[in-house]
C-alpha cells in the first residue's frame, strides 16, 4: 500500500541541488529543479560508496536523463528510474513526489 | 498446406534462446516450424547476472527475450512445460502437459543442475541451491528469519553466492572440500591471497572440510557436522558444489552420454543421432563440459550454420575468466596450473596490498600459456590477448606482472593485435569485425556495441573495445573531441575567455548563451571554478552553490563514510602553542580523529555535517581561517625553519612562506596549487617538488615552477634566479594568473607546462619577457582576487540562511545511523561494514 506523506516545505529544498529527508526510517534524497518545477526523490544511500551521501551530489543531465553524480566515486544515478548509468545491475529505490500547497509529499510503498 | 519441416528445441535457457535468436536471423528459418519447450515459468533470462536480482533487478529486467519475439517469428513456446520423453523411432517429443510433437530436427539445450552432495540431511529445510530465480526467492525468504548462512563450495559460483548471503545481512561462511578457494582456477598461493581478502570482508572461510551430516541445530535451524568432528550452526545451507549436465532425457532414448554424464557431441554439435543436436551445459564435447555461457553460444551458432548447410565446427573454447568476487578482482587464463611440460612460472606477490600474480610461460619464453591474477586484474585484457593470439612475449616476461615503477609501458596496445584477435569472447567478435564497423561509420562506443554486440555479454572486454575504437579513430585522423562535456562544445580555456570577455557572472547565463541541457558534475564545478577565479564571489551564493563539488558545498572534505574532515589554515606551518591548544580542545570536545598532514598542518576527521558550523565557529573564535583543503585552490605553502633558527639558513623562509600563503589563499584554480620555501639549498621544505618552489641563496631567491609529488612526481624547473622579493612576487602573480587562464580542467601546473608548445622557454617568455603583452592584466587579475579574499567559513557561520544546509535531514534532528565509529590507537575511525553491523557505537558529542 502507498500513501502520500508530507515530508517538508518547498522552502526546505535547495534549488538545483539536494537535501535529505527521513521518511519512515528511510533516508531519501530530494532534488529540486525549479526551472522544470520538478522534485525527484531517490534513496540517499550510495551502494557503491556505501554511505548516505547522494543528496550531496551534483545534479544535471546525461543524454537527456536527469542524474545525480555520487559525491564519493562519481557514478551517475538516473533520478527517474534509479538505475546506475555505469552499472545497470544497480538500481536505487525512487519514490513519487508531489507538491501540495507548498508542502513536499512523498509516496513510499509500505 | 505447410511443407515446412519441424524443429524442436528442448530448454529455453541462455543457450537455447541464443540459438533461436541466431536461427531467426538466418534465412534457413523459413524451412522450419519452430517449437520450444520451456520448463521454467518464464522464458530465458540472464543467469550470468542472476545475483543482480538481489540488488533490485526484477525477473523482467533479467529477461533475454525481446517483447513479442516468439509471436513475431512464429515460434511456439510451451511455457512451464517440461519435455518428458523422446521417441527416436517415431521422431516425437512428448511433454508433461501432454503435447506430442513430431520433429525433423531436435536441439537439446537442457543446461545443468546444481550438484547436491548426498550428505544425510541435504534435503532439510533451508538447504538451497543457486541457479534459478525461484532459488533466489527461496533464499530471500529464508534470510528474513535466519542469521547465519553457509555456502558449501568455494568455487566461483560459491563465492558469488556467499556474497549474496552477506548482502542479505547474514553472517556468512564458506565451506570448501579442497584445500583452497577456487581450486579449478587458482593455485595455492592465489587461493590463499583470495582467502585473506575475503576474510577481511568478514566472510569466514573453512577449507579442507568434508560435510558428513546436516541435522537439527540448537541456535539455528541447521547444524553441519564435518568429518573432522567440528560443527557449524547455520540457518541456511547453500549448495554450490558444482554442476551436473541434465542428460536424463537423452539417456532415456539411448543417446550416447559420457561416463560422468553429458550428452556426447561431435564438432557439429550432433549427438549420436545426427538429427539431434545438444548445446550448452548439457553437452559433452571432447570429454569437456563447459560451465560458461560463451562456449554454449558458440555451439548455438555452430548448429545454426550446420542447419543452413554452412561449414562450421565447434572446436573447444577458452575458459579464461575474469570477475570481481566480493570486490576482489580475480582472473585466470589458460594453463593456470602450469600443466604444460617444460612450462616456466613467474610469480609476484605483494603481501601489503594483497596482490598475487602468476605467469605460466612456454619453455622458450616466447609464448604465454596461462596466468592467475588476484587482487589486481588490470592486466587481464593484455595477457589474454598474448595467450589467445600467440603473440611473442617481451624479452623479460615478468615485466608483465611486475608493478611498473617507471614510465616504460609493457602493455600491449590495440595496434599490436592481429585483425584475427578475438576481442569479445561472449559474442565472438574479432578486431577485424570491429574495425569494419568503425570504417562503416560506427564511431561511438554505444554504436559499436549495438552494431557488433561486442561488450554486451559479460562486459569483460569493454575496456579493450574502447581502446581499439580510440586507436582506430586516431589512425583515421578523427579529431579527438576536446569539448568539456556534452553540455558545452568548448574547452575550459574557451569558457574562461567567454566568461571574462563577456563578463558572465552565473552558470545559468553561460549555459543559456553557450551551452545546452542542464549541466553535469564536469561542467558545473569547472565553470564554478572559473567564475571564482574571475570574480571571486562567495562560493556559496545561492546561484553558485549547486555548481560546487560536495567538498566545496560543505567547505570540508567528505570522507568515505559521509562524514567530513576539517583543515584550518596554518600558514607556513607556523603555529603558536595557544593555537595548537585551541585545536586540541576542539578535537577533544567533538571527539574528532586528529592527524598531522603531509602539508604541515592538522586535519580533524569524523565531523558530521551538522557539526561543521559549531566546530568552525569555535575555530574562528580562536583565530583560525579556512584552509581550503576542500577546494581546487591554493593549499599550503610549506616551509623549513630557515635563517631565524637554522645555522645554515640564508634567508627567512618561514616569513616568506607565511606572506605567500596569505597572499594567494582562496585563489581558485584548475587544480590544487602547492608551494614551498626553503631557507637554503639543503632544501628541507622540498620546494622542488611543488608547483611553485622558492629557495633562498646568497644572491636572492631562486624560483622553481611546475613540480609536484602525487601520482606522477615531477621535479620543478628552475625558472629565475637571484630575485628580490618584489620581483619574485610579481613573477608568481603572473605565473599563477596565466595558469588559471589557460590550463585545462584538473591539470596540474606540470602537465599544463609540458603540453604547452614551447614549454618552459615559452612560459618564461610570457611571464618574464611579457611576450604576449599580458603581464599587466595578469597582475591586475591576481590583485582583484587578493583584494576580495574572504574566509568562506566566517561568511558562512554569520549567515543563518546558509547554515540551513548543514543538516543531515531537513525534516528531523536525527543523525545518519550509518555513521559508526570504532576506536583504534585511542582515537575514532569509521567502522567497516561488518563492524557497523556488530559493534556498538562509540558515543560522539
Ligand atoms: C590530508 C592529506 C594526507 C595527510 O594526512 O597527510 C591529504 C589528503 C588527501 N589528498 Fe593529498 N593529502 C595531503 C597531502 C598531499 C601531498 C603532500 C604535500 O602536499 O606536500 C601530496 C603530494 C604533493 C603534490 O600534490 O604534489 C598529495 C597528493 C594528492 C593527490 C595527487 C595529486 C597529483 O597531482 O598527482 C591527490 C589526488 C588529486 O588531487 O586528484 C590527493 C588528494 C587528496 C584527497 C583530497 C583525496 C580525496 O579526494 O579525499 C585527500 C583529502 C583528505 C581530507 O579529507 O582531508 N592528494 N597530497 C594531506 C593534506 C595536506 C594539507 O595539509 O592540505
Ligand atoms: C549464479 C550464476 C552465475 C553465473 N555466472 C557466469 C559467468 O559469470 N560467466 C559465464 O560464462 N557463465 C556463468 N554462469 C553459467 C551460465 O549461466 C550457464 O553457462 C548458462 O546459463 C548455460 O546455458 P544453458 O542454456 O546451457 O543452460 P540454462 O541456462 O540452465 O538453460 C537450460 C534451460 O532448460 C530447461 N530445461 C531443462 N530440461 C528441460 C526439459 N526436459 N524440458 C524443457 N526445459 C528444460 C531448464 O529449466 C533451463 O531453463 C553462471 C551461472 C549461475 C547460476
Ligand atoms: S595518499 Fe591517498 S589515501 Fe592517503 S590521504 Fe592521500 S589520497 Fe588519501
Ligand atoms: S567478452 Fe563478454 S562481453 Fe565481450
mmCIF file with all atom_site columns, C-alpha atoms and ligand atoms in Angstrom, chain B residues 557-559 565 567 595-601 603 605 629 632 635-636 638 671-672 674 689-690 708-712 748, ligand 1:
data_model
loop_
_atom_site.group_PDB
_atom_site.id
_atom_site.type_symbol
_atom_site.label_atom_id
_atom_site.label_alt_id
_atom_site.label_comp_id
_atom_site.label_asym_id
_atom_site.label_entity_id
_atom_site.label_seq_id
_atom_site.pdbx_PDB_ins_code
_atom_site.Cartn_x
_atom_site.Cartn_y
_atom_site.Cartn_z
_atom_site.occupancy
_atom_site.B_iso_or_equiv
_atom_site.pdbx_formal_charge
_atom_site.auth_seq_id
_atom_site.auth_comp_id
_atom_site.auth_asym_id
_atom_site.auth_atom_id
_atom_site.pdbx_PDB_model_num
ATOM   1  C  CA  . UNK B 1 557 ? 36.373 17.150 2.670   1.00 0.00 ? 557 UNK B CA  1
ATOM   2  C  CA  . UNK B 1 558 ? 33.926 14.281 2.524   1.00 0.00 ? 558 UNK B CA  1
ATOM   3  C  CA  . UNK B 1 559 ? 35.320 11.041 3.901   1.00 0.00 ? 559 UNK B CA  1
ATOM   4  C  CA  . UNK B 1 565 ? 37.375 16.472 7.758   1.00 0.00 ? 565 UNK B CA  1
ATOM   5  C  CA  . UNK B 1 567 ? 41.681 21.572 7.931   1.00 0.00 ? 567 UNK B CA  1
ATOM   6  C  CA  . UNK B 1 595 ? 46.381 13.865 12.407  1.00 0.00 ? 595 UNK B CA  1
ATOM   7  C  CA  . UNK B 1 596 ? 49.289 15.959 11.184  1.00 0.00 ? 596 UNK B CA  1
ATOM   8  C  CA  . UNK B 1 597 ? 49.010 16.188 7.414   1.00 0.00 ? 597 UNK B CA  1
ATOM   9  C  CA  . UNK B 1 598 ? 51.719 15.951 4.787   1.00 0.00 ? 598 UNK B CA  1
ATOM   10 C  CA  . UNK B 1 599 ? 51.183 19.684 4.249   1.00 0.00 ? 599 UNK B CA  1
ATOM   11 C  CA  . UNK B 1 600 ? 52.365 20.840 7.660   1.00 0.00 ? 600 UNK B CA  1
ATOM   12 C  CA  . UNK B 1 601 ? 49.005 21.308 9.246   1.00 0.00 ? 601 UNK B CA  1
ATOM   13 C  CA  . UNK B 1 603 ? 43.424 17.562 9.964   1.00 0.00 ? 603 UNK B CA  1
ATOM   14 C  CA  . UNK B 1 605 ? 38.315 13.931 10.925  1.00 0.00 ? 605 UNK B CA  1
ATOM   15 C  CA  . UNK B 1 629 ? 41.717 21.801 1.762   1.00 0.00 ? 629 UNK B CA  1
ATOM   16 C  CA  . UNK B 1 632 ? 40.877 23.265 -6.194  1.00 0.00 ? 632 UNK B CA  1
ATOM   17 C  CA  . UNK B 1 635 ? 46.619 24.509 -0.442  1.00 0.00 ? 635 UNK B CA  1
ATOM   18 C  CA  . UNK B 1 636 ? 49.729 25.019 1.603   1.00 0.00 ? 636 UNK B CA  1
ATOM   19 C  CA  . UNK B 1 638 ? 55.352 24.535 3.221   1.00 0.00 ? 638 UNK B CA  1
ATOM   20 C  CA  . UNK B 1 671 ? 43.705 22.097 -9.931  1.00 0.00 ? 671 UNK B CA  1
ATOM   21 C  CA  . UNK B 1 672 ? 45.214 22.474 -6.491  1.00 0.00 ? 672 UNK B CA  1
ATOM   22 C  CA  . UNK B 1 674 ? 51.134 23.856 -3.607  1.00 0.00 ? 674 UNK B CA  1
ATOM   23 C  CA  . UNK B 1 689 ? 58.520 19.074 -5.587  1.00 0.00 ? 689 UNK B CA  1
ATOM   24 C  CA  . UNK B 1 690 ? 55.934 21.851 -5.711  1.00 0.00 ? 690 UNK B CA  1
ATOM   25 C  CA  . UNK B 1 708 ? 54.623 18.040 -7.943  1.00 0.00 ? 708 UNK B CA  1
ATOM   26 C  CA  . UNK B 1 709 ? 54.528 14.877 -5.917  1.00 0.00 ? 709 UNK B CA  1
ATOM   27 C  CA  . UNK B 1 710 ? 51.489 12.661 -6.123  1.00 0.00 ? 710 UNK B CA  1
ATOM   28 C  CA  . UNK B 1 711 ? 50.757 10.099 -8.763  1.00 0.00 ? 711 UNK B CA  1
ATOM   29 C  CA  . UNK B 1 712 ? 53.424 11.124 -11.199 1.00 0.00 ? 712 UNK B CA  1
ATOM   30 C  CA  . UNK B 1 748 ? 48.375 20.436 -12.531 1.00 0.00 ? 748 UNK B CA  1
HETATM 31 C  C1  . LIG C 2 .   ? 45.281 15.114 4.429   1.00 0.00 ? 1   LIG C C1  1
HETATM 32 C  C2  . LIG C 2 .   ? 46.380 14.740 3.413   1.00 0.00 ? 1   LIG C C2  1
HETATM 33 C  C3  . LIG C 2 .   ? 47.092 13.440 3.820   1.00 0.00 ? 1   LIG C C3  1
HETATM 34 C  C4  . LIG C 2 .   ? 47.742 13.532 5.158   1.00 0.00 ? 1   LIG C C4  1
HETATM 35 O  O1  . LIG C 2 .   ? 47.076 13.128 6.111   1.00 0.00 ? 1   LIG C O1  1
HETATM 36 O  O2  . LIG C 2 .   ? 48.885 13.955 5.214   1.00 0.00 ? 1   LIG C O2  1
HETATM 37 C  C5  . LIG C 2 .   ? 45.856 14.554 2.031   1.00 0.00 ? 1   LIG C C5  1
HETATM 38 C  C6  . LIG C 2 .   ? 44.613 14.050 1.826   1.00 0.00 ? 1   LIG C C6  1
HETATM 39 C  C7  . LIG C 2 .   ? 44.030 13.988 0.570   1.00 0.00 ? 1   LIG C C7  1
HETATM 40 N  N1  . LIG C 2 .   ? 44.653 14.156 -0.572  1.00 0.00 ? 1   LIG C N1  1
HETATM 41 FE FE1 . LIG C 2 .   ? 46.619 14.579 -0.801  1.00 0.00 ? 1   LIG C FE1 1
HETATM 42 N  N2  . LIG C 2 .   ? 46.738 14.944 1.097   1.00 0.00 ? 1   LIG C N2  1
HETATM 43 C  C8  . LIG C 2 .   ? 47.743 15.550 1.710   1.00 0.00 ? 1   LIG C C8  1
HETATM 44 C  C9  . LIG C 2 .   ? 48.951 15.894 1.180   1.00 0.00 ? 1   LIG C C9  1
HETATM 45 C  C10 . LIG C 2 .   ? 49.348 15.549 -0.113  1.00 0.00 ? 1   LIG C C10 1
HETATM 46 C  C11 . LIG C 2 .   ? 50.687 15.690 -0.607  1.00 0.00 ? 1   LIG C C11 1
HETATM 47 C  C12 . LIG C 2 .   ? 51.893 16.166 0.197   1.00 0.00 ? 1   LIG C C12 1
HETATM 48 C  C13 . LIG C 2 .   ? 52.088 17.650 0.168   1.00 0.00 ? 1   LIG C C13 1
HETATM 49 O  O3  . LIG C 2 .   ? 51.172 18.437 -0.130  1.00 0.00 ? 1   LIG C O3  1
HETATM 50 O  O4  . LIG C 2 .   ? 53.218 18.034 0.454   1.00 0.00 ? 1   LIG C O4  1
HETATM 51 C  C14 . LIG C 2 .   ? 50.655 15.258 -1.921  1.00 0.00 ? 1   LIG C C14 1
HETATM 52 C  C15 . LIG C 2 .   ? 51.815 15.152 -2.938  1.00 0.00 ? 1   LIG C C15 1
HETATM 53 C  C16 . LIG C 2 .   ? 52.279 16.501 -3.364  1.00 0.00 ? 1   LIG C C16 1
HETATM 54 C  C17 . LIG C 2 .   ? 51.545 17.097 -4.536  1.00 0.00 ? 1   LIG C C17 1
HETATM 55 O  O5  . LIG C 2 .   ? 50.311 17.218 -4.519  1.00 0.00 ? 1   LIG C O5  1
HETATM 56 O  O6  . LIG C 2 .   ? 52.203 17.469 -5.494  1.00 0.00 ? 1   LIG C O6  1
HETATM 57 C  C18 . LIG C 2 .   ? 49.299 14.862 -2.184  1.00 0.00 ? 1   LIG C C18 1
HETATM 58 C  C19 . LIG C 2 .   ? 48.868 14.382 -3.350  1.00 0.00 ? 1   LIG C C19 1
HETATM 59 C  C20 . LIG C 2 .   ? 47.479 14.134 -3.666  1.00 0.00 ? 1   LIG C C20 1
HETATM 60 C  C21 . LIG C 2 .   ? 46.962 13.799 -4.968  1.00 0.00 ? 1   LIG C C21 1
HETATM 61 C  C22 . LIG C 2 .   ? 47.801 13.586 -6.236  1.00 0.00 ? 1   LIG C C22 1
HETATM 62 C  C23 . LIG C 2 .   ? 47.984 14.867 -6.959  1.00 0.00 ? 1   LIG C C23 1
HETATM 63 C  C24 . LIG C 2 .   ? 48.724 14.682 -8.253  1.00 0.00 ? 1   LIG C C24 1
HETATM 64 O  O7  . LIG C 2 .   ? 48.920 15.704 -8.922  1.00 0.00 ? 1   LIG C O7  1
HETATM 65 O  O8  . LIG C 2 .   ? 49.084 13.565 -8.628  1.00 0.00 ? 1   LIG C O8  1
HETATM 66 C  C25 . LIG C 2 .   ? 45.547 13.720 -4.835  1.00 0.00 ? 1   LIG C C25 1
HETATM 67 C  C26 . LIG C 2 .   ? 44.507 13.419 -5.923  1.00 0.00 ? 1   LIG C C26 1
HETATM 68 C  C27 . LIG C 2 .   ? 44.027 14.655 -6.625  1.00 0.00 ? 1   LIG C C27 1
HETATM 69 O  O9  . LIG C 2 .   ? 44.196 15.783 -6.156  1.00 0.00 ? 1   LIG C O9  1
HETATM 70 O  O10 . LIG C 2 .   ? 43.424 14.490 -7.691  1.00 0.00 ? 1   LIG C O10 1
HETATM 71 C  C28 . LIG C 2 .   ? 45.258 13.989 -3.470  1.00 0.00 ? 1   LIG C C28 1
HETATM 72 C  C29 . LIG C 2 .   ? 44.003 14.012 -2.815  1.00 0.00 ? 1   LIG C C29 1
HETATM 73 C  C30 . LIG C 2 .   ? 43.739 14.013 -1.540  1.00 0.00 ? 1   LIG C C30 1
HETATM 74 C  C31 . LIG C 2 .   ? 42.321 13.908 -1.008  1.00 0.00 ? 1   LIG C C31 1
HETATM 75 C  C32 . LIG C 2 .   ? 41.666 15.198 -1.348  1.00 0.00 ? 1   LIG C C32 1
HETATM 76 C  C33 . LIG C 2 .   ? 41.583 12.707 -1.620  1.00 0.00 ? 1   LIG C C33 1
HETATM 77 C  C34 . LIG C 2 .   ? 40.093 12.866 -1.527  1.00 0.00 ? 1   LIG C C34 1
HETATM 78 O  O11 . LIG C 2 .   ? 39.528 13.306 -2.535  1.00 0.00 ? 1   LIG C O11 1
HETATM 79 O  O12 . LIG C 2 .   ? 39.519 12.556 -0.492  1.00 0.00 ? 1   LIG C O12 1
HETATM 80 C  C35 . LIG C 2 .   ? 42.541 13.672 0.444   1.00 0.00 ? 1   LIG C C35 1
HETATM 81 C  C36 . LIG C 2 .   ? 41.638 14.538 1.251   1.00 0.00 ? 1   LIG C C36 1
HETATM 82 C  C37 . LIG C 2 .   ? 41.644 14.122 2.700   1.00 0.00 ? 1   LIG C C37 1
HETATM 83 C  C38 . LIG C 2 .   ? 40.904 15.066 3.568   1.00 0.00 ? 1   LIG C C38 1
HETATM 84 O  O13 . LIG C 2 .   ? 39.717 14.883 3.714   1.00 0.00 ? 1   LIG C O13 1
HETATM 85 O  O14 . LIG C 2 .   ? 41.482 15.985 4.158   1.00 0.00 ? 1   LIG C O14 1
HETATM 86 N  N3  . LIG C 2 .   ? 46.457 14.235 -2.801  1.00 0.00 ? 1   LIG C N3  1
HETATM 87 N  N4  . LIG C 2 .   ? 48.546 15.040 -1.062  1.00 0.00 ? 1   LIG C N4  1
HETATM 88 C  C39 . LIG C 2 .   ? 47.423 15.819 3.170   1.00 0.00 ? 1   LIG C C39 1
HETATM 89 C  C40 . LIG C 2 .   ? 46.825 17.199 3.328   1.00 0.00 ? 1   LIG C C40 1
HETATM 90 C  C41 . LIG C 2 .   ? 47.822 18.274 3.217   1.00 0.00 ? 1   LIG C C41 1
HETATM 91 C  C42 . LIG C 2 .   ? 47.231 19.551 3.687   1.00 0.00 ? 1   LIG C C42 1
HETATM 92 O  O15 . LIG C 2 .   ? 47.553 19.967 4.793   1.00 0.00 ? 1   LIG C O15 1
HETATM 93 O  O16 . LIG C 2 .   ? 46.428 20.135 2.948   1.00 0.00 ? 1   LIG C O16 1
#
